[in-house]
PDB file of C-alpha atoms and ligand atoms in Angstrom:
ATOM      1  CA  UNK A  20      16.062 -21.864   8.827  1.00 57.00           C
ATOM      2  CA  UNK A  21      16.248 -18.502  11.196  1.00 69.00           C
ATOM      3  CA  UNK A  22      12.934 -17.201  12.454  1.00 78.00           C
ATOM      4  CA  UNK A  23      14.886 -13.663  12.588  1.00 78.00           C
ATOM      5  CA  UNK A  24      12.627 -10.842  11.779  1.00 85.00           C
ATOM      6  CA  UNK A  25       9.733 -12.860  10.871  1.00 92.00           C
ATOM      7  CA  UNK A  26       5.991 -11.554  12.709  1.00 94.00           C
ATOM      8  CA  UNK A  27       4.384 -13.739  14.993  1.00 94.00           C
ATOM      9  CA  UNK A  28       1.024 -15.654  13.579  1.00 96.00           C
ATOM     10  CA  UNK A  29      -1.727 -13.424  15.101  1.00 95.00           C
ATOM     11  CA  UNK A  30      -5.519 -12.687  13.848  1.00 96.00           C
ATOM     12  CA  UNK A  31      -4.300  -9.497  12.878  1.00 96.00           C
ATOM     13  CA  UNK A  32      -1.501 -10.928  10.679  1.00 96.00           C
ATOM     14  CA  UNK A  33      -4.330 -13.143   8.997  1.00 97.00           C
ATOM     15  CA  UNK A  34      -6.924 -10.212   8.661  1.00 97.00           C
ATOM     16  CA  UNK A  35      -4.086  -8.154   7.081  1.00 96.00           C
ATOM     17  CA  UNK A  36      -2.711 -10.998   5.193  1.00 96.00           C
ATOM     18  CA  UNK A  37      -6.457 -12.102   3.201  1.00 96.00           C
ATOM     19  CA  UNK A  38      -7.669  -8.753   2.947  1.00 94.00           C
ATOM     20  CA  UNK A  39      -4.583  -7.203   0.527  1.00 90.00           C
ATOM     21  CA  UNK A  40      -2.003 -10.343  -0.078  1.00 91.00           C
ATOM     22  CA  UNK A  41      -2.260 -11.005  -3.770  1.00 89.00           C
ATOM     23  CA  UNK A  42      -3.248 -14.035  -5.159  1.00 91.00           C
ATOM     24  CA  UNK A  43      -0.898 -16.463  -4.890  1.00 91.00           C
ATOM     25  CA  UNK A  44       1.410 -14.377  -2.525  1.00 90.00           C
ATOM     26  CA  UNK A  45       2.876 -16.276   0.313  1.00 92.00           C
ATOM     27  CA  UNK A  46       3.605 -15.079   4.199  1.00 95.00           C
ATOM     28  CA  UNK A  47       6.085 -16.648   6.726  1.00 96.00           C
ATOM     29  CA  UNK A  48       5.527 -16.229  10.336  1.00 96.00           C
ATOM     30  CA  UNK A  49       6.483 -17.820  13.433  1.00 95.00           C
ATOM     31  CA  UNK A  50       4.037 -19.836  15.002  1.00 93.00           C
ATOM     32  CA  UNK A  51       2.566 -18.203  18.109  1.00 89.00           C
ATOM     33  CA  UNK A  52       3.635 -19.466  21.239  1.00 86.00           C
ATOM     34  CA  UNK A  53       0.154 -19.741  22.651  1.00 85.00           C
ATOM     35  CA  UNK A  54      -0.506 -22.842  19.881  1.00 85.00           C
ATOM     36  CA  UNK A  55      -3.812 -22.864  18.022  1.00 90.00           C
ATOM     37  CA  UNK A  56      -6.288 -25.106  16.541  1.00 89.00           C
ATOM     38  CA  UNK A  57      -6.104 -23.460  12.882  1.00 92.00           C
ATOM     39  CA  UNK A  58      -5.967 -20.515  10.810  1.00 95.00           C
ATOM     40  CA  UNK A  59      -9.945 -18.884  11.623  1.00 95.00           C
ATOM     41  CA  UNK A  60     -10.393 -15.510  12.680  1.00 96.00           C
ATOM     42  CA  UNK A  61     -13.684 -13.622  13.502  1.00 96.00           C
ATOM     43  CA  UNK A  62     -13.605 -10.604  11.303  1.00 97.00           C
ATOM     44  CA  UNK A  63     -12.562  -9.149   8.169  1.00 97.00           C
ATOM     45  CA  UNK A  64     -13.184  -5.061   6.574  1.00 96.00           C
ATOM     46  CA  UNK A  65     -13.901  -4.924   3.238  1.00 95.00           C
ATOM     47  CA  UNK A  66     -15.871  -2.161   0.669  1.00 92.00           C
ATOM     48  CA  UNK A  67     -18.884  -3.981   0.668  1.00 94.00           C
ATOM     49  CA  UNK A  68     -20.686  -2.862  -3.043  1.00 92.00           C
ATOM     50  CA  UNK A  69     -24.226  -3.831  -1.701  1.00 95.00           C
ATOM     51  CA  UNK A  70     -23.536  -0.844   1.559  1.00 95.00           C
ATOM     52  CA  UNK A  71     -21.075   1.032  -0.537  1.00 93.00           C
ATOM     53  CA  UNK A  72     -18.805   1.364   2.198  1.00 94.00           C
ATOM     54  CA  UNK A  73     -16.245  -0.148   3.722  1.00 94.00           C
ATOM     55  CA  UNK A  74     -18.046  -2.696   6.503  1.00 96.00           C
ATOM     56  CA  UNK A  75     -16.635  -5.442   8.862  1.00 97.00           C
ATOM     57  CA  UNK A  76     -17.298  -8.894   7.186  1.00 98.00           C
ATOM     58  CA  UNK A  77     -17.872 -11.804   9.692  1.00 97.00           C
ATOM     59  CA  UNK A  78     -17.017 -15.033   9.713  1.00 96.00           C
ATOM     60  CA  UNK A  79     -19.860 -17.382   8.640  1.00 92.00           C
ATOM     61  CA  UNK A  80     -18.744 -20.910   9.500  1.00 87.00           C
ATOM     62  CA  UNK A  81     -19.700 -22.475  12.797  1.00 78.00           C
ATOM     63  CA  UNK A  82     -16.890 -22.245  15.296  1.00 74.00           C
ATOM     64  CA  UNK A  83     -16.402 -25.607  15.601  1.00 70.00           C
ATOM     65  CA  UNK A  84     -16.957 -28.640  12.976  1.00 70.00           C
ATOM     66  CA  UNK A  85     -18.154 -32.532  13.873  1.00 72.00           C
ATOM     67  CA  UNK A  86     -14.683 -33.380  13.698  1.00 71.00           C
ATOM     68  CA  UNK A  87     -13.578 -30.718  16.355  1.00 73.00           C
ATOM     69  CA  UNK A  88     -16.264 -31.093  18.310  1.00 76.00           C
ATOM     70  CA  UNK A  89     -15.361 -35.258  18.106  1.00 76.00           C
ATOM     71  CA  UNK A  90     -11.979 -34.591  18.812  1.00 72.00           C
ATOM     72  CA  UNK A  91     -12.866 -32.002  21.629  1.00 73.00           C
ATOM     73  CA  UNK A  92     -14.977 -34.550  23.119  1.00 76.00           C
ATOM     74  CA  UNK A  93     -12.058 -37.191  23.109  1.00 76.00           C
ATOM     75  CA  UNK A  94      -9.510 -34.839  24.430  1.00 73.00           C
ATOM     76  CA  UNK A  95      -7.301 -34.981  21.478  1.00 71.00           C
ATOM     77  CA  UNK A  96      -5.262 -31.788  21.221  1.00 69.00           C
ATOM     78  CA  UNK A  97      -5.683 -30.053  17.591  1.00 74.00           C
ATOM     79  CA  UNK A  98      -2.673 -28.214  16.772  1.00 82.00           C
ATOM     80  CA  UNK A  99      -1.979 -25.993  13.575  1.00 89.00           C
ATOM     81  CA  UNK A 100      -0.674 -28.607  11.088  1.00 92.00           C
ATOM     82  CA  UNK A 101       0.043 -27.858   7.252  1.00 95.00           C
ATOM     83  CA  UNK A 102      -3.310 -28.471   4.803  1.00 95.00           C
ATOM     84  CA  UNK A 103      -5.678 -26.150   3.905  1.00 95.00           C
ATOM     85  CA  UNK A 104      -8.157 -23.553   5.310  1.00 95.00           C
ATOM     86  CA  UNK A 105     -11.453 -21.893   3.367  1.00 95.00           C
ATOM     87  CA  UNK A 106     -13.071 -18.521   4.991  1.00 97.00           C
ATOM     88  CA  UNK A 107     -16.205 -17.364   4.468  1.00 97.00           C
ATOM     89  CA  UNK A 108     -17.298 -14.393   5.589  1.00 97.00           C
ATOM     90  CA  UNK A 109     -20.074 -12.132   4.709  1.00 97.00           C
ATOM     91  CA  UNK A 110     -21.017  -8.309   5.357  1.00 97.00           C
ATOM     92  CA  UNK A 111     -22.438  -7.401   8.861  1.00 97.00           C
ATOM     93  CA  UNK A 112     -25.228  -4.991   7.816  1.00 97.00           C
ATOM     94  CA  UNK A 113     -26.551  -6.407   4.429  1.00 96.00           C
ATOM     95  CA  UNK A 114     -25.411  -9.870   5.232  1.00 95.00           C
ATOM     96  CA  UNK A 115     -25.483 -10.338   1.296  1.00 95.00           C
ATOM     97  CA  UNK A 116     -21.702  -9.715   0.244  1.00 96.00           C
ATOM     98  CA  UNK A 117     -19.504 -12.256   1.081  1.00 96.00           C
ATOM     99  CA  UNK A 118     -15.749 -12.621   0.749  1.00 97.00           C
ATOM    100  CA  UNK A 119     -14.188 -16.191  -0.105  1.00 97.00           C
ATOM    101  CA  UNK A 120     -10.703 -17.221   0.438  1.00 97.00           C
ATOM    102  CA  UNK A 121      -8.733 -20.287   0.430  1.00 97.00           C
ATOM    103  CA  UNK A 122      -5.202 -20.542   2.243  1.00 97.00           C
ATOM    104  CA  UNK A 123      -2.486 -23.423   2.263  1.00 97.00           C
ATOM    105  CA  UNK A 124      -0.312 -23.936   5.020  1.00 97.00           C
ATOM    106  CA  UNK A 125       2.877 -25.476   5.382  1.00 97.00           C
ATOM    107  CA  UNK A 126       3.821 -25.642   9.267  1.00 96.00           C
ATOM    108  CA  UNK A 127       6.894 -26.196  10.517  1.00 93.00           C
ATOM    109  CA  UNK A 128       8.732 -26.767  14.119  1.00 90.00           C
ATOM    110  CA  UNK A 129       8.353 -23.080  14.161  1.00 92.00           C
ATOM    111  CA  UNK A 130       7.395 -21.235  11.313  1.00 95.00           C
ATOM    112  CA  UNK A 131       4.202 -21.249   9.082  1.00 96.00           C
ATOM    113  CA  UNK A 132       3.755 -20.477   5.274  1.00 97.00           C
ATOM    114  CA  UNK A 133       0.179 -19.487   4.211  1.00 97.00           C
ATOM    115  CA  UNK A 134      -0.189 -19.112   0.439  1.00 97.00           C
ATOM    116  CA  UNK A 135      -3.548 -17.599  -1.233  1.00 96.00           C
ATOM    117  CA  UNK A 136      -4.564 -19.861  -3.742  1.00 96.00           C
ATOM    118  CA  UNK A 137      -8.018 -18.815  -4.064  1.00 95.00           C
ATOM    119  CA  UNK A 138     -10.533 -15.620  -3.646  1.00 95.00           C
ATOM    120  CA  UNK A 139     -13.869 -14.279  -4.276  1.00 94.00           C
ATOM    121  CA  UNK A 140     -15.140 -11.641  -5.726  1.00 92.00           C
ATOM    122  CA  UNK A 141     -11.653 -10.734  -7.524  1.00 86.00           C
ATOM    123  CA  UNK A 142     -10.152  -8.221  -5.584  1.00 81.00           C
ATOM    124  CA  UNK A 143      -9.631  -4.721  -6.934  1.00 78.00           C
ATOM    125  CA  UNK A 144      -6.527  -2.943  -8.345  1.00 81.00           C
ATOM    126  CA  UNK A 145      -6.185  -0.157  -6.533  1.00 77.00           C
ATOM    127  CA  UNK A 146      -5.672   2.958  -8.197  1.00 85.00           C
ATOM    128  CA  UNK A 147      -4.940   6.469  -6.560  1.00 88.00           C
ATOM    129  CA  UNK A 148      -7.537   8.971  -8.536  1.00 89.00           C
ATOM    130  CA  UNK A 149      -5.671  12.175  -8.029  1.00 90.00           C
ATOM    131  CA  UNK A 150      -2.353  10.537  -9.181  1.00 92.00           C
ATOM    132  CA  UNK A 151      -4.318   9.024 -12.228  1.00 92.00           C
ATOM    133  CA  UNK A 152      -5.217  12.481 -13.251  1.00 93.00           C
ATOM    134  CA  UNK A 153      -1.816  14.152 -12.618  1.00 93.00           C
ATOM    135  CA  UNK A 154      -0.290  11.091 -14.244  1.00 94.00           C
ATOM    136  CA  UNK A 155      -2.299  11.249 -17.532  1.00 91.00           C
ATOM    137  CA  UNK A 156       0.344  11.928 -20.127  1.00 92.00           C
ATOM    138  CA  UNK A 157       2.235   8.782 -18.478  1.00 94.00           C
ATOM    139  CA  UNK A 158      -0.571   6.522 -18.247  1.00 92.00           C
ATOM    140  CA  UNK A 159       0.781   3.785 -19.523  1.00 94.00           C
ATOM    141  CA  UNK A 160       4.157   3.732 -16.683  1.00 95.00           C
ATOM    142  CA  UNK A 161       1.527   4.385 -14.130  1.00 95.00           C
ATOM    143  CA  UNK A 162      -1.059   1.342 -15.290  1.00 94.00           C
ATOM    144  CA  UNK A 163       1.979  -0.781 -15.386  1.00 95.00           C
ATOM    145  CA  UNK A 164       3.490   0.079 -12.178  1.00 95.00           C
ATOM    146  CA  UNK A 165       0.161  -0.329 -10.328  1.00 94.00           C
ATOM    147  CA  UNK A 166      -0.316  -3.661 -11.535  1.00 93.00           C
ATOM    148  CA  UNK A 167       3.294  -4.735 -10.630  1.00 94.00           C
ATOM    149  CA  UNK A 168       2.637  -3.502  -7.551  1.00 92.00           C
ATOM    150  CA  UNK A 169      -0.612  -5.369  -6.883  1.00 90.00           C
ATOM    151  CA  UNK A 170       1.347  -8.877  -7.910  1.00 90.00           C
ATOM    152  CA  UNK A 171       3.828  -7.916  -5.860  1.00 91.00           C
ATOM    153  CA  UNK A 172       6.383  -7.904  -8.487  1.00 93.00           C
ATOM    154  CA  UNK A 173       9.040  -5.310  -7.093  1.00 93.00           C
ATOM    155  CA  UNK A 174      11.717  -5.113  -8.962  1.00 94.00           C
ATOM    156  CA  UNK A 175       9.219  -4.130 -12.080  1.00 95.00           C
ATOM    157  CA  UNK A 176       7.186  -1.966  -9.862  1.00 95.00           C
ATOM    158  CA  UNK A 177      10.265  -0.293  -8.612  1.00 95.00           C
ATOM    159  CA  UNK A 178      11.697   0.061 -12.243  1.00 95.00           C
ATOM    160  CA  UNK A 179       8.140   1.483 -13.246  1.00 96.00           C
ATOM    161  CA  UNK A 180       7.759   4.198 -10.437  1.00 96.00           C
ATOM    162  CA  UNK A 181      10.899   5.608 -11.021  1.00 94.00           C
ATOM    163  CA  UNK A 182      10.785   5.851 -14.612  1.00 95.00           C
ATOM    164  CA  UNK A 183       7.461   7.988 -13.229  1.00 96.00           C
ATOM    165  CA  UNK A 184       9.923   9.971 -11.114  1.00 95.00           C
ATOM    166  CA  UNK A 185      11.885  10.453 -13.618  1.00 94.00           C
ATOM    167  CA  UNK A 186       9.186  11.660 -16.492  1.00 95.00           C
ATOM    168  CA  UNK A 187       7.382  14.079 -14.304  1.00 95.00           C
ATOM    169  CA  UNK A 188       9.475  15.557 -11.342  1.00 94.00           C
ATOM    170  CA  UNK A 189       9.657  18.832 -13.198  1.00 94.00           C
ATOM    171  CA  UNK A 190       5.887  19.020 -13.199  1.00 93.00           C
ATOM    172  CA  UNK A 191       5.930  18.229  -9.654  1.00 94.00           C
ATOM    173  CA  UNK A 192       8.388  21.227  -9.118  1.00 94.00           C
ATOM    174  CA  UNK A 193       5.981  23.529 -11.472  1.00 93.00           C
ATOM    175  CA  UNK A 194       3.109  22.416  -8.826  1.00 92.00           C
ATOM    176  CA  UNK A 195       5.821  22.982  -5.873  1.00 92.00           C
ATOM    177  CA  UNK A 196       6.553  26.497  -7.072  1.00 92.00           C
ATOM    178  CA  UNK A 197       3.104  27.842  -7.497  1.00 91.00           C
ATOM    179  CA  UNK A 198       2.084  26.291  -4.239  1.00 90.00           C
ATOM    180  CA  UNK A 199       5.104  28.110  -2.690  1.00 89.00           C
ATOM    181  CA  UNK A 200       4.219  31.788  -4.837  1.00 87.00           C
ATOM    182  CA  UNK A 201       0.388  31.770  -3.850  1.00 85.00           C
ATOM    183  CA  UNK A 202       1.146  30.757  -0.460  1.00 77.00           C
ATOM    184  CA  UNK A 203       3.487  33.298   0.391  1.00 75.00           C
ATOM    185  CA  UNK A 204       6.531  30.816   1.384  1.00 70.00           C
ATOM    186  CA  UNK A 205       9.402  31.858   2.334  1.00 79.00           C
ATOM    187  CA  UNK A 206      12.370  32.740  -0.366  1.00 84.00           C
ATOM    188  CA  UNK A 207      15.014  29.863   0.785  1.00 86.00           C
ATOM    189  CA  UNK A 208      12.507  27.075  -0.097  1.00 87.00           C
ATOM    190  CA  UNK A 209      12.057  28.783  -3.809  1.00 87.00           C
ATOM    191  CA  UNK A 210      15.367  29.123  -4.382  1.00 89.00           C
ATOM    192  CA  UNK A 211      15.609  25.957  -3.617  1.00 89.00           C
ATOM    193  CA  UNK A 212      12.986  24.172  -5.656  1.00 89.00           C
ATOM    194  CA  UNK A 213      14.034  26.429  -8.549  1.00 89.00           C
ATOM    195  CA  UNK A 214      17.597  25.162  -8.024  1.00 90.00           C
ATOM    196  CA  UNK A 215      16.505  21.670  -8.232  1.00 91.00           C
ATOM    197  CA  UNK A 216      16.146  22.465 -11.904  1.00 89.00           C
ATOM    198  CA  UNK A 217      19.092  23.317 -12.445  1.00 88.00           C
ATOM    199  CA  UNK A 218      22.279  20.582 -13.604  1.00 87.00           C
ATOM    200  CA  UNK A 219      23.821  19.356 -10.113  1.00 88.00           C
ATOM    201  CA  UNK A 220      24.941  15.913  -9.195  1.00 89.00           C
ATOM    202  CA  UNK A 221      22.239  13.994  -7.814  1.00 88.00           C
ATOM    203  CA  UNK A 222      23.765  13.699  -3.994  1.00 89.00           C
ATOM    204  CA  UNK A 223      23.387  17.691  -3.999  1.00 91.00           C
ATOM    205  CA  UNK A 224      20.201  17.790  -5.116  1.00 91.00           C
ATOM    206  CA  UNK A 225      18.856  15.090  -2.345  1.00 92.00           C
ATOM    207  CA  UNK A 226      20.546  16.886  -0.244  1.00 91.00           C
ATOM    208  CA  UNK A 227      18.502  20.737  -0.951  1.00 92.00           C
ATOM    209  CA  UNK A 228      15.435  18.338  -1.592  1.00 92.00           C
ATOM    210  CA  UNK A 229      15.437  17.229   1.690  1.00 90.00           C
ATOM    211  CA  UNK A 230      15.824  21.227   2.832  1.00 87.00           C
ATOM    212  CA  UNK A 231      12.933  22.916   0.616  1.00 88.00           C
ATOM    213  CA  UNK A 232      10.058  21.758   1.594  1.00 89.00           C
ATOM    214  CA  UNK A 233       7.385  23.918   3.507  1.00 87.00           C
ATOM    215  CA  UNK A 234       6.328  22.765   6.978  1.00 86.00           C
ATOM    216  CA  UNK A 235       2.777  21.617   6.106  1.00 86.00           C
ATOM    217  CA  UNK A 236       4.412  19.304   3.368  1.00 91.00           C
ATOM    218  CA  UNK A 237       6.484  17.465   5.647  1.00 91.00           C
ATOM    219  CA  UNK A 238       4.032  15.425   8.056  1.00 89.00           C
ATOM    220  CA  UNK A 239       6.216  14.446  11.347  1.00 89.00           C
ATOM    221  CA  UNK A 240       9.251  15.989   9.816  1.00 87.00           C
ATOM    222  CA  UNK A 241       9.007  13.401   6.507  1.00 92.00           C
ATOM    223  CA  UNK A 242      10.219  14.768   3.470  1.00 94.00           C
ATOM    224  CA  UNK A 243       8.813  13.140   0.354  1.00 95.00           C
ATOM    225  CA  UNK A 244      10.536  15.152  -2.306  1.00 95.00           C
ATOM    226  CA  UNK A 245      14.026  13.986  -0.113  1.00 94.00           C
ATOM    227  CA  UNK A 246      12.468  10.637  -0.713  1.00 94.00           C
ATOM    228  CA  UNK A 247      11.641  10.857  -4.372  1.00 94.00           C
ATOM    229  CA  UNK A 248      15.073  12.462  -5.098  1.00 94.00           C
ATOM    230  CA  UNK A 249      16.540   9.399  -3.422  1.00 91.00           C
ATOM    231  CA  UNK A 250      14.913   6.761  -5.630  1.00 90.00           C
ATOM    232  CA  UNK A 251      16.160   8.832  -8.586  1.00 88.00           C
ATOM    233  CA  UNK A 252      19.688   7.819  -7.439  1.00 89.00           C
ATOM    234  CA  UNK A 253      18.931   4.515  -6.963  1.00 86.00           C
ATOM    235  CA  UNK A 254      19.360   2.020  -9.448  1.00 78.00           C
ATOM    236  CA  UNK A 255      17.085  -1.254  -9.729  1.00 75.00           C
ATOM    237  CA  UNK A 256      19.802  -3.810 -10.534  1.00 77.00           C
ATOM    238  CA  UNK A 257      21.422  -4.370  -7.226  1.00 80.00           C
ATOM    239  CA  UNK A 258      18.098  -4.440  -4.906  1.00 88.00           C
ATOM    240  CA  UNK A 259      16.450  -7.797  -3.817  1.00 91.00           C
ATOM    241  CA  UNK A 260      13.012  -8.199  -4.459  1.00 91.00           C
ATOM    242  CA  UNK A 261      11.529  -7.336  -1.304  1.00 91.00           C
ATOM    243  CA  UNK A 262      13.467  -3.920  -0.801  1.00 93.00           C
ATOM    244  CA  UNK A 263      11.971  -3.281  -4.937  1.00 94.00           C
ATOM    245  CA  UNK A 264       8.738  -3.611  -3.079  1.00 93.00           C
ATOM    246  CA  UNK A 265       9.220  -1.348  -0.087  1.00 94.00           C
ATOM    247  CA  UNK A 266      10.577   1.064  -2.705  1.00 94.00           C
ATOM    248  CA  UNK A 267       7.889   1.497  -4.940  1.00 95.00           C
ATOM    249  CA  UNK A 268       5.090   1.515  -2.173  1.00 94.00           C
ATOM    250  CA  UNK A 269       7.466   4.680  -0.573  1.00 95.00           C
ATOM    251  CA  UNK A 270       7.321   5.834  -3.869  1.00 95.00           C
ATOM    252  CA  UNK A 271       3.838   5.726  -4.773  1.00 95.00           C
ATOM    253  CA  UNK A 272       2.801   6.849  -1.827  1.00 94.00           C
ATOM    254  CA  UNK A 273       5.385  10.142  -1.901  1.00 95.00           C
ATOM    255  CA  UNK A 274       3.975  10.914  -4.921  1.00 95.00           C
ATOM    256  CA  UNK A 275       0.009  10.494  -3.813  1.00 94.00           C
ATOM    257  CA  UNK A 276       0.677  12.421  -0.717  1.00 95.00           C
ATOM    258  CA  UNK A 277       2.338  15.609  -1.989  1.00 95.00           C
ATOM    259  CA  UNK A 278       0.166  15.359  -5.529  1.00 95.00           C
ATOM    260  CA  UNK A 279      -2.629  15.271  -4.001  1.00 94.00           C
ATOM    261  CA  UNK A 280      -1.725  17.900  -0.639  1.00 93.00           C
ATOM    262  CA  UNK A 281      -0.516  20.225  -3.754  1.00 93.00           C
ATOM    263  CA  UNK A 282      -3.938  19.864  -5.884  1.00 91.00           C
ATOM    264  CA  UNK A 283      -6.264  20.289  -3.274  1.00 91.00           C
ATOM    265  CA  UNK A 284      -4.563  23.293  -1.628  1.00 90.00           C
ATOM    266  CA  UNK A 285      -4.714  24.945  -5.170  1.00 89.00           C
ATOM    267  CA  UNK A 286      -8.452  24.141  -5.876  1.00 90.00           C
ATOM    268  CA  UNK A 287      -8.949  25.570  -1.926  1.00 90.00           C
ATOM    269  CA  UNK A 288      -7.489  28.266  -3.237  1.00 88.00           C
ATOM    270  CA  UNK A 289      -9.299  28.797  -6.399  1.00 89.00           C
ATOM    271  CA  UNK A 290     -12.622  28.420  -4.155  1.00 90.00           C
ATOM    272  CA  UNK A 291     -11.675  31.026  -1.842  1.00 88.00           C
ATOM    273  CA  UNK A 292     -10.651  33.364  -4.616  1.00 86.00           C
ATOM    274  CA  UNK A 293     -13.917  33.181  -6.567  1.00 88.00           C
ATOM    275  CA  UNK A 294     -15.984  33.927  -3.386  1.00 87.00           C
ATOM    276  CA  UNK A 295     -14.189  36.863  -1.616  1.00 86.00           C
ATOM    277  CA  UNK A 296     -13.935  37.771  -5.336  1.00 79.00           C
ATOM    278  CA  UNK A 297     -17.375  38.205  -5.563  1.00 75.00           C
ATOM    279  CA  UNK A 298     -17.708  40.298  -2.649  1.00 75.00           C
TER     280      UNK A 298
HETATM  281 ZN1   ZN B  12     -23.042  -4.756   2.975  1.00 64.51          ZN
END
């Protein structure tokens, strides 16, 4: 099978890989071409609930067992070979939270497969609290679409974020709008957003999306209104899994960044008012 586009096996990949894969999730990689003994790393991060913070987790079992030390002493070369792996690790500063996982690997000539097959505490879902809020009269898509998400289901997820799209751009052009008026944009960008209301094929519209943003709403030049006007255009049916996936983390995370640039430049605003008010 190719190793084309697959990441090399490095701590990081592992770190990344057992703090967010879902259970049961599996990663390929290419094995590293600097071979190694197995699948431990030093460190994890993690919100640790005794700290209340997020904290670097280490790595509680001894470096080397009685059978590597045995083998070490006999000069037999240990190589990555498929079985299984358990990590422990437990919170630097209270030392009393600790993160379990168990991994399976399946090693090849020059690939590895890890699968999660086990974890403690049961990770969180993670939920965005500003979208939650501006979400609230389409809860349900948004619960749904978070937990496809989180089991890596894409083509759901995908199917679920756009039907959010879908339900609530116009709100997010209301938001837009108001933003634009109490910030003294300029005129072409309101035209435009206020044209994106109106009845135009959906290639026109991505197109003046991707034109009426403001500056401060575009970070490096990214447009996410361009963005969310794409995945209105796009249908589900034809996409593989993995590009479902890609999808609906763009999307959610479109929709977090300008929801939540939008909500707290208005309550800045409201702030402001009320004090110079005053004066
Ligand atoms: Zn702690």
């Amino acid at each position: 099978m190719s190793t084309d586009g697959l990441p090399n096996l490095t701590d990081a990949g592992i770190k990344s890989f057992l703090e967010t894969a879902p259970l049961y999730s599996q990663r390929r990689f290419k094995l590293p071409l600097t071979p190694r003994k197995n699948l431990r790393i030093e460190e994890i991060d993690s919100f640790c609930e005794v700290c209340d913070q997020t904290r670097p987790f280490h790595n509680n079992a001894l470096r080397d067992t009685g059978a590597d030390k045995a083998a070490a002493a006999m000069l037999i070369p240990q190589y990555l070979s498929t079985g299984k792996h358990s990590f422990s690790f437990s919170c630097v500063s209270c030392r009393k939270s600790i993160r379990i996982y168990m991994v399976e690997q399946i090693v090849d000539d020059r690939t590895i497969t890890i699968q999660k097959y086990g974890q403690l505490p049961r990770g969180d879902i993670p939920r965005d609290k500003t979208l939650q809020r501006f979400l609230k009269g389409d809860r349900d898509n948004y619960e749904k679409a978070v937990i496809c998400l989180s089991h890596e289901y894409g083509i759901a997820a995908f199917a679920y974020f756009r039907r959010i799209v879908e339900n609530n751009i116009y709100r997010l052009l209301d938001l837009l709008l108001e933003d634009l008026k109490s910030s003294g944009g300029d005129d072409e960008n309101f035209i435009a957003i206020q044209s994106l209301r109106e009845e135009s094929p959906m290639s026109e519209k991505i197109k003046i999306a991707n034109l009426a943003l403001p500056g401060h709403l575009k970070p490096d030049g990214l447009n996410p209104l361009g963005k969310l006007y794409q995945v209105l255009s796009e249908g589900v049916h034809n996409l593989p899994e993995e590009e479902c996936l890609k999808k609906a983390k763009a999307t959610s995370e479109c929709l977090a960044f300008l929801v939540s640039e939008l909500a707290s430049r208005k309550e800045h605003r409201a702030r402001f008012k009320s004090m110079i008010g005053e004066l």
